[in-house]
Structures are given as C-alpha cells and as structure tokens.
CSV table of C-alpha atoms and ligand atoms in Angstrom, one decimal:
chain,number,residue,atom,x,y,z
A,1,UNK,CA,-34.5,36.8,26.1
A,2,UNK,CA,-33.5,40.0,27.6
A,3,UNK,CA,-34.1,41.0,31.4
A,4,UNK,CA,-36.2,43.6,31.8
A,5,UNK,CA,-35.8,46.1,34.4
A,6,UNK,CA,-37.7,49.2,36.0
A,7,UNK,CA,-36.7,51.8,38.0
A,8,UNK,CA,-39.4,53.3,39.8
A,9,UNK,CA,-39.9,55.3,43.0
A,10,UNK,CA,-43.2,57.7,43.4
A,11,UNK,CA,-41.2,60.0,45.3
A,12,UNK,CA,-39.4,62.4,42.1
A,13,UNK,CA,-35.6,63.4,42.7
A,14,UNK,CA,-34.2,60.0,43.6
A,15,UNK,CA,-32.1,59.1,40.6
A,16,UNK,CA,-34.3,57.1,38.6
A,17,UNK,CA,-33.4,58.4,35.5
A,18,UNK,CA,-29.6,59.1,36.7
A,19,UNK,CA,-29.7,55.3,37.5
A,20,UNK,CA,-31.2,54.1,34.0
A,21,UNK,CA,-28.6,56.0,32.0
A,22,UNK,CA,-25.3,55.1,33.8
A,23,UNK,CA,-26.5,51.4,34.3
A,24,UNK,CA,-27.0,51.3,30.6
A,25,UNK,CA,-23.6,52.7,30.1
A,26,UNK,CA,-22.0,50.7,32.6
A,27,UNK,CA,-23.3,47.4,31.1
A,28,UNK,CA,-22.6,48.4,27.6
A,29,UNK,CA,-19.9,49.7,27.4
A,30,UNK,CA,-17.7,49.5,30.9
A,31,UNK,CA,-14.6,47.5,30.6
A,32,UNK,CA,-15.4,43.8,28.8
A,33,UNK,CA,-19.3,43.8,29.6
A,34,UNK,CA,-20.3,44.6,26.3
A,35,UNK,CA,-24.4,43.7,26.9
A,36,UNK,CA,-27.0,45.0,24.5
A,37,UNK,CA,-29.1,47.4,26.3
A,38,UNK,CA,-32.3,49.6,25.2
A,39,UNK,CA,-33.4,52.3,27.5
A,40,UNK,CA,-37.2,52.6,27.5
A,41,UNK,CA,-38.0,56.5,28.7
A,42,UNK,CA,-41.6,56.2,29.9
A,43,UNK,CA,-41.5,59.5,31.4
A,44,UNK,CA,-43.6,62.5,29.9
A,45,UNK,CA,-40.7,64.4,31.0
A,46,UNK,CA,-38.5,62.6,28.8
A,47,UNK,CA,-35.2,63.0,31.2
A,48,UNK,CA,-33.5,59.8,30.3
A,49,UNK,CA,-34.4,60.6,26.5
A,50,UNK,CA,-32.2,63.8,26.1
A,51,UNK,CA,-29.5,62.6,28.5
A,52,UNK,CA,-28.8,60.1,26.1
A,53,UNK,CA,-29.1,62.2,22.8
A,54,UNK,CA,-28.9,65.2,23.5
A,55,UNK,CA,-31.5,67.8,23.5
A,56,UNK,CA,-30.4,68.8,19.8
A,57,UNK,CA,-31.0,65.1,18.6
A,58,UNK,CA,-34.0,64.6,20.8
A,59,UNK,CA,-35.7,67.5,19.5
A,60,UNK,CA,-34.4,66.1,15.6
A,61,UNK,CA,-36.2,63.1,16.6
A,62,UNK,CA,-39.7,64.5,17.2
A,63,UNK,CA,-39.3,67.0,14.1
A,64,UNK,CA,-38.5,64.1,11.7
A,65,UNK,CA,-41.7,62.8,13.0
A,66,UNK,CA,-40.3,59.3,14.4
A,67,UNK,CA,-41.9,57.1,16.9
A,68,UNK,CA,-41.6,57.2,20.7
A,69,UNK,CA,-43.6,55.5,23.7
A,70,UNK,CA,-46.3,58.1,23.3
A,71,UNK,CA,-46.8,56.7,20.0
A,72,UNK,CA,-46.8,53.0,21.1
A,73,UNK,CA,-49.2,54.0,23.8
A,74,UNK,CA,-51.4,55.3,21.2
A,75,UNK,CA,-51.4,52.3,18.4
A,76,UNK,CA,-55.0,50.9,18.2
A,77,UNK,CA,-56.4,54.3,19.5
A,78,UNK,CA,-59.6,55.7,18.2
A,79,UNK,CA,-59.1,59.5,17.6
A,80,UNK,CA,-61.7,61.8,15.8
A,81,UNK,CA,-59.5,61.7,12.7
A,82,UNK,CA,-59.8,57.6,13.1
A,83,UNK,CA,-58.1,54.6,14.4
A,84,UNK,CA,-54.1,55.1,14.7
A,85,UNK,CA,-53.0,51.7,13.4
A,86,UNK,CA,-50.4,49.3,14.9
A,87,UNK,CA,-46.6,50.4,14.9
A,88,UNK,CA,-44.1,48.7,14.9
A,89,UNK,CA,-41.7,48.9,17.9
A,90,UNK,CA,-38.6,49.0,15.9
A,91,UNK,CA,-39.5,52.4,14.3
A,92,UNK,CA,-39.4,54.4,17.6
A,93,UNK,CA,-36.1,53.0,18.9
A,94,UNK,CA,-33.0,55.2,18.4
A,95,UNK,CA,-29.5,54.1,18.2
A,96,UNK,CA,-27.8,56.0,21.0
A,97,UNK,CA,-24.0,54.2,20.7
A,98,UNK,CA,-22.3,51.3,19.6
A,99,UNK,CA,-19.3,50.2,21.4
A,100,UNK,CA,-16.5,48.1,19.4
A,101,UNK,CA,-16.7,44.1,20.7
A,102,UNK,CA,-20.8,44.5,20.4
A,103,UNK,CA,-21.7,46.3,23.3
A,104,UNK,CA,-24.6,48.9,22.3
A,105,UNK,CA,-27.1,51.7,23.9
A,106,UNK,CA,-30.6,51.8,22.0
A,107,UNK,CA,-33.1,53.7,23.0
A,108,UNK,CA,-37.1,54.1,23.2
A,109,UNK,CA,-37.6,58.0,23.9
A,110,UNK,CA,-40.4,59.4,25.2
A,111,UNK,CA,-42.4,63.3,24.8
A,112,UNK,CA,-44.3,65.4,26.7
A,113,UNK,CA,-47.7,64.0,24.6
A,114,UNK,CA,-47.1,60.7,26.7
A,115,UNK,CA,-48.9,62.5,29.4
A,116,UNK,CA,-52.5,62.8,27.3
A,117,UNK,CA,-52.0,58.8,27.2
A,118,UNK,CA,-52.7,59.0,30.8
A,119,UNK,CA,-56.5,60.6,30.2
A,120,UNK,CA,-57.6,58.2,28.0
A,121,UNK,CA,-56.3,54.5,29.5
A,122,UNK,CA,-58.8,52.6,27.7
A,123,UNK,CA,-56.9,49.3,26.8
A,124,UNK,CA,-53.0,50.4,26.7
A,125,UNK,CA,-52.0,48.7,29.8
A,126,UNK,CA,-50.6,45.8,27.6
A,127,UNK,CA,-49.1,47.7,24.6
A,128,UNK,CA,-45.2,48.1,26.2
A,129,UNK,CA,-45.2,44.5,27.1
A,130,UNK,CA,-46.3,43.1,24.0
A,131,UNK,CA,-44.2,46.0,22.1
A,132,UNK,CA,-41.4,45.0,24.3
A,133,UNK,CA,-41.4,41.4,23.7
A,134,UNK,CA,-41.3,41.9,19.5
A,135,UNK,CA,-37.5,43.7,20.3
A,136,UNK,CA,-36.1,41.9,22.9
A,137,UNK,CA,-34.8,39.2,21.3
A,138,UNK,CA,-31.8,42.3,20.2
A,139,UNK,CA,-30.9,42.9,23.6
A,140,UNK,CA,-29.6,41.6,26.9
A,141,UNK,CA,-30.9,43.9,29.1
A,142,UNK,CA,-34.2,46.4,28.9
A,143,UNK,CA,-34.0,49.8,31.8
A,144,UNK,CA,-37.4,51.3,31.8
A,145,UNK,CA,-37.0,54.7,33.7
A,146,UNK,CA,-40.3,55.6,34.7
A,147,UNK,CA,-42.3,58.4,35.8
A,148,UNK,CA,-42.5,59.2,39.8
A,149,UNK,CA,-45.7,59.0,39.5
A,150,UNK,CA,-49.1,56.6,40.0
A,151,UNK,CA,-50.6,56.6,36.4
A,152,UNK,CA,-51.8,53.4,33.8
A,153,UNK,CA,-47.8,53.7,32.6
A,154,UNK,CA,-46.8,52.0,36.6
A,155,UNK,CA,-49.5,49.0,35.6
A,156,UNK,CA,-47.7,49.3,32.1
A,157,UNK,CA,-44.1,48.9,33.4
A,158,UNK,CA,-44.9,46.5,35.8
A,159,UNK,CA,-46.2,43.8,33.2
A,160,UNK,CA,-43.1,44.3,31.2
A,161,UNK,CA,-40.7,43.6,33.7
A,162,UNK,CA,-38.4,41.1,35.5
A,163,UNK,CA,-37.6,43.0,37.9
A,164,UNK,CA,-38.1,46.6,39.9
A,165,UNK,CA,-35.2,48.8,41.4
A,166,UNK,CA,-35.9,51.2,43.9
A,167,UNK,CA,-33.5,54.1,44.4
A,168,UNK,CA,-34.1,55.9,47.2
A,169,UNK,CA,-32.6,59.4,48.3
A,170,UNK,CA,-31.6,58.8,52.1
A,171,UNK,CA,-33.5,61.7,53.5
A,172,UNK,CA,-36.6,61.6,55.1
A,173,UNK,CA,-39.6,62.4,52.9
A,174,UNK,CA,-38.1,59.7,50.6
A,175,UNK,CA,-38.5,57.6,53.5
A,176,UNK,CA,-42.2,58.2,53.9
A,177,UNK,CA,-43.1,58.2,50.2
A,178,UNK,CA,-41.8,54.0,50.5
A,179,UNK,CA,-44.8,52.7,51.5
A,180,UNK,CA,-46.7,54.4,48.6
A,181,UNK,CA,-44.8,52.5,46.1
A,182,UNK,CA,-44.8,49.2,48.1
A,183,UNK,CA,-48.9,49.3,48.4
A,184,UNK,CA,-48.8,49.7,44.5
A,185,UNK,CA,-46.5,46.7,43.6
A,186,UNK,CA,-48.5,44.8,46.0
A,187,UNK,CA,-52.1,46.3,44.8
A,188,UNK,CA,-50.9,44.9,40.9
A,189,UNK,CA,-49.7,41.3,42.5
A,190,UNK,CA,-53.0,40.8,43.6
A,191,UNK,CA,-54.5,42.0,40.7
A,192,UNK,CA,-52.1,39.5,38.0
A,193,UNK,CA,-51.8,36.9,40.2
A,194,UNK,CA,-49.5,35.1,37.5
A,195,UNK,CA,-47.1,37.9,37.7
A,196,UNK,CA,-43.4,37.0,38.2
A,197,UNK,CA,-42.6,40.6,39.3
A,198,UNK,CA,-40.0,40.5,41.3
A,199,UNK,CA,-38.5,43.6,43.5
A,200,UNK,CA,-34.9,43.3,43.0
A,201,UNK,CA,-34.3,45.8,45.8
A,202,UNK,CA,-33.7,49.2,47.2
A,203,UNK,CA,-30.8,51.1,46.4
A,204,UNK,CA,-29.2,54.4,48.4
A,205,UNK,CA,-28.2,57.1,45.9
A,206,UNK,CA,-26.9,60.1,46.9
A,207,UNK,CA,-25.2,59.2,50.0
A,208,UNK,CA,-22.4,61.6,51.8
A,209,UNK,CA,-21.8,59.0,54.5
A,210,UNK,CA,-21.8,61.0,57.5
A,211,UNK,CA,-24.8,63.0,58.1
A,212,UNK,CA,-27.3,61.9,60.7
A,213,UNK,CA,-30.4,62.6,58.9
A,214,UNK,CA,-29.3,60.0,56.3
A,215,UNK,CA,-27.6,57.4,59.0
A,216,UNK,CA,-31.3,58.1,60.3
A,217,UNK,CA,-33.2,57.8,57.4
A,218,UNK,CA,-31.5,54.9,55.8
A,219,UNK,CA,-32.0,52.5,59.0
A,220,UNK,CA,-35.8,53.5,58.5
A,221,UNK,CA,-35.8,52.2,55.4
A,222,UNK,CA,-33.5,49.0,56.6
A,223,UNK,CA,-36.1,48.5,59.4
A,224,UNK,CA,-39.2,48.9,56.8
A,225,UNK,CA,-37.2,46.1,54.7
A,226,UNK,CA,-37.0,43.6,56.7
A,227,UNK,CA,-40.2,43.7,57.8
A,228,UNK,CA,-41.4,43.7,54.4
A,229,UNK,CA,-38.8,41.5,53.4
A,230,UNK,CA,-37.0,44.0,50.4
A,231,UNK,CA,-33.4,42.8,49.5
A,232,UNK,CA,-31.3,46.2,50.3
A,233,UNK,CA,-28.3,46.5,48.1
A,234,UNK,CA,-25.1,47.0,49.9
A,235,UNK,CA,-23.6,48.9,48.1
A,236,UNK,CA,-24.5,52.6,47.9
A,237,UNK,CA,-24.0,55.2,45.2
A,238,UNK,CA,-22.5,58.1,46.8
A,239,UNK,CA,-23.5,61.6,46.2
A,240,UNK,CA,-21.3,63.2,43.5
A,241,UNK,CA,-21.6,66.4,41.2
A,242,UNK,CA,-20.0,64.1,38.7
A,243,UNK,CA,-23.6,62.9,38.3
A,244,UNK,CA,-25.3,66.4,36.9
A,245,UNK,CA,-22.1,66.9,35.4
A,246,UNK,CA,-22.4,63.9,32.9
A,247,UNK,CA,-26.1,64.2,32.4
A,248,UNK,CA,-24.6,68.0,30.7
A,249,UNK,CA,-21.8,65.9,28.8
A,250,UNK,CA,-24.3,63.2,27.7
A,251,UNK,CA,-21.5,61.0,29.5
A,252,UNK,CA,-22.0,58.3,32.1
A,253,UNK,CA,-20.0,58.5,35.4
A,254,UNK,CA,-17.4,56.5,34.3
A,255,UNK,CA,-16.4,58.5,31.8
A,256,UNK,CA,-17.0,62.1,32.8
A,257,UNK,CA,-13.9,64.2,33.2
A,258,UNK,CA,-13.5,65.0,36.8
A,259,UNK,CA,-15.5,62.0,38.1
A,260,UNK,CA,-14.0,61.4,41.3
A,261,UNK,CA,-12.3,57.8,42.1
A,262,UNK,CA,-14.2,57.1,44.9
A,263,UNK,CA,-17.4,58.1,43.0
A,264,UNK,CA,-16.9,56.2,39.9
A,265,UNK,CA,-16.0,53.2,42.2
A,266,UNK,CA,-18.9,53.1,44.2
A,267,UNK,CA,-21.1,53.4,40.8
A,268,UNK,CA,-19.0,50.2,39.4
A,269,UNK,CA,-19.6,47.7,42.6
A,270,UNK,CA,-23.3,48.5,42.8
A,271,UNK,CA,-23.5,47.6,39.1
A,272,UNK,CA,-21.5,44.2,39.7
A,273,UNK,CA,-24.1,43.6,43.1
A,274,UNK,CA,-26.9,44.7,41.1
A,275,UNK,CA,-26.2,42.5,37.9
A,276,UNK,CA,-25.3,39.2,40.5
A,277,UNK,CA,-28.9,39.8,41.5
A,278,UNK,CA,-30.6,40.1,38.3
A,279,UNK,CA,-29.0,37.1,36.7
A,280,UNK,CA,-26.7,39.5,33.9
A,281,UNK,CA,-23.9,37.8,33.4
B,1,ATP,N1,-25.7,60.3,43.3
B,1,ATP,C1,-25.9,61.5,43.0
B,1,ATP,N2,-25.1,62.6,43.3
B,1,ATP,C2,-25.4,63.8,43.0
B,1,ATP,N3,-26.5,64.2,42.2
B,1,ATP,C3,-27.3,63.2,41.8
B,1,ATP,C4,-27.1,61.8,42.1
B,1,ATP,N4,-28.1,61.1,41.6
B,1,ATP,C5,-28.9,62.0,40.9
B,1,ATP,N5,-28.4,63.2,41.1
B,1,ATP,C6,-29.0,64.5,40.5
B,1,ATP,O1,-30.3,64.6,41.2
B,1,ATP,C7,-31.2,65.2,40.3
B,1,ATP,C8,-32.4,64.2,40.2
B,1,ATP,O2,-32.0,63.0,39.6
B,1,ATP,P1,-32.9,62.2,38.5
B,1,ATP,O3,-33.4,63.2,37.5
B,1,ATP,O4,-32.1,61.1,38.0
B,1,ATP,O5,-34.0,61.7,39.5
B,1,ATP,P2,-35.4,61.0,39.0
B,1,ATP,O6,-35.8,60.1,40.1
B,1,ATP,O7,-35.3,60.5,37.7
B,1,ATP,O8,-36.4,62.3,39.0
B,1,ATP,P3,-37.9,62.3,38.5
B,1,ATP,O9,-38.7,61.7,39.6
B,1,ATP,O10,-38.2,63.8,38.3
B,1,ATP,O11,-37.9,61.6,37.2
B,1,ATP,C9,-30.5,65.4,38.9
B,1,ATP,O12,-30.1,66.7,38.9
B,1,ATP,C10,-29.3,64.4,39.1
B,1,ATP,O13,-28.2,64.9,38.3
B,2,MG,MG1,-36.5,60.8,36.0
C-alpha cells in the first residue's frame, strides 16, 4: 500500500507545489531510492501538472481529451446533458518518467475546470480517496499538491491521506495564516472521528539563514508548535533560484544545472528526515 501524502498550507506562495515535484523526484529517481511515486495535482491552477510535463504536453493532454482530477471529481455527476458515468482512475494518470532500476514519476494532472467542482460539492468528498485506493497498489508513495485554499478538495485530500506536510515561508504573514490551517485539520478530526490523519509536520522553505524577520518568524511558529504539539522538521530548505529555475527546465533541484551545493544538500537531508518520518523506506 502506498503512503499517501498532502502538502497543504492556506497561505499561497509557500512551496507546496515546489515541494511535491522535487520530493517526487528525489524519491524516484535520486541516487538508489528508486520508489514509485504519482503526483496528484488538485489545484485548479494546475502548477505541479505543467512543472512536470511541460506546458506543451499539459496542454496535449487536455486537447487529446484525457482524464484529470476535474474529471474524477465529476464521475457520478448529474449535468443537463445527463449523468457523467464512473471513470476509471487509471485513464487520467500520465506517465511523467521512468528511471532505469524501477524508480518512476506518474502523474494525476489537474485544469482550471477543477474550480466549477468547488460550486457544486454535492457528494464528491469521497471520489479521490476511493479513486486513489484503485491505483495505489502501483506506487510507493502518493504527493497530493493542493490548492491554498479552504474548498470541498481540503475535506477531499484529507480522507485520502496518511499524512499532511506543511511548508511554511519563514516570514510573518505565513506565520499568521498557521492557525487557519490548524483549525481546519482539527475541524475534519472531529468531524471523521475514525480518521488516521496524521500531521507529519512543518517544514521551513525558503530560508536565507540570517535575516531577523525569519529568525523571528520561525521561533513563532516553533512556539505555536509546541504548544500545539506539531513535529517541526529540522532540517530547512534554503532559499535558492535553483528552485524557479528547474520549475523552467522541468528539472528537480538535484539535477538543475547551476543548483548550488549547499542548496541541493539541504533539499537531500530534508527528504531523508522527511521519509524517516513517514515510514518510506
Ligand atoms: N526554496 C525556494 N527558494 C526559492 N524560490 C522558491 C523556493 N520554494 C519555492 N520557490 C518559488 O516560490 C514560488 C512559489 O512556489 P510554489 O508555486 O511552489 O508555491 P505554492 O505554495 O505551491 O503556491 P500556491 O499556493 O500558489 O499553489 C515559485 O516561483 C517557486 O519557484
Ligand atoms: Mg502550488
């Protein structure tokens, strides 16, 4: 059974998407890890989707008419033209790379339409997790990158997964925007009691080390932590152009052609930390 993971923040900007793609990278195809991973994009603004493929293929994908996670959003859906009938997960999910030894990237994408899902909630909550659990059996590991925002897709995400990571940009109105995600998780806990969500912590992206607004912000976030009790990762993904600059290759960190040491480094022991606490082995 594969782990399922979302990366979620309501404040936009932090990384979420960043995060999802070099994670899936990392674990796929980074030195002898090899893991099977699909990337679920359940953002309308499709981000992680075209970071992956490309905008060409992305926009390939949508004019050959295949599936993405609007479309699983929409199975069982009563439309004036009729009922949209079941679909089967397999048909949206795009092969992004295969790495030699087994390693692999798939992905779900998403499109802007995913937005309209949000109007009419009716009985969708369910339809990633139960879509989710017809594929996993392919893959070690499942990234959902999600929206930063409050919609029927958080509900959504959080029923399909293990586990939650937070990025969080050390700057102050990141800071503030923490406890709006923290009343949600706990808001859904209550509601599906039987839930073994799990936050699997809080990670710092974007940090230059030295400024006093982050030093500032970050022990905010410490103190708000252990109050709460939130596991904070250690280790921290420094701020690097490297990042923007392999979204534009379609590259992860590791293999973008100026990534700085230090960078790259930094990117490789949070992914070791993170994976100790998720149980990837
Ligand atoms: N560690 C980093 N160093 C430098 N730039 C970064 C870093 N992490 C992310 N970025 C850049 O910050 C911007 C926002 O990142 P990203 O799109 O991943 O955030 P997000 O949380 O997914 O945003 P949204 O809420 O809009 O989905 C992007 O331009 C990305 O390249
Ligand atoms: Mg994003």
């Amino acid at each position: 059974m594969a782990i399922t993971v979302s990366l979620i923040n309501m404040k936009g900007g932090v990384g979420k998407s960043t995060l999802s793609v070099n994670l899936a990278w990392h674990y796929a195809a980074y030195s002898n890890w090899l893991k099977k991973v699909l990337v679920v994009d359940l953002d309308p603004q499709f981000n992680a989707s075209q970071y992956l493929v490309g905008v060409k293929k992305y926009q390939e994908h949508l004019s050959d008419g295949k599936p993405t996670m609007w479309e699983i959003m929409e199975q069982h859906t009563t439309t004036p033209t009729g009922k949209v009938g079941k679909l089967d997960p397999k048909k949206a999910i795009r092969s992004v790379r295969s790495i030699k030894g087994g390693g692999k990237i798939d992905l779900i994408p998403s499109r802007l339409e995913l937005a309209l899902s949000l109007k009419n909630p009716g009985h969708k909550v369910d339809l990633l997790k139960k879509s989710l659990q017809k594929v996993e059996s392919d893959y070690d590991l499942i990234i959902i990158d999600c929206a930063p925002t409050e919609s029927i897709l958080t509900t959504a995400t959080y029923l399909a997964s293990d586990y939650i990571l937070v990025p969080v940009k050390p700057e102050y109105l990141s800071t503030i925007g923490l406890p709006l995600l923290v009343s949600s998780m706990e808001d859904f806990l209550l509601r599906y009691e039987d839930s073994s969500l799990e936050l699997a912590g809080i990670v710092f992206n974007g940090c230059s080390g030295y400024a006093p607004e982050e030093a500032k912000s970050k022990s905010e976030v410490k103190k708000m932590a252990a109050a709460n009790d939130w596991h904070v990762f250690q280790s921290e993904i420094s701020y690097s152009k490297s990042y923007p600059k392999g979204a534009r290759e379609g590259q992860p960190i590791f293999r973008t052609s100026y990534a700085r040491t230090t960078a790259a480094s930094n990117f490789r022991q949070f992914a070791s930390e993170f994976a100790t606490k998720i149980g990837l082995t």
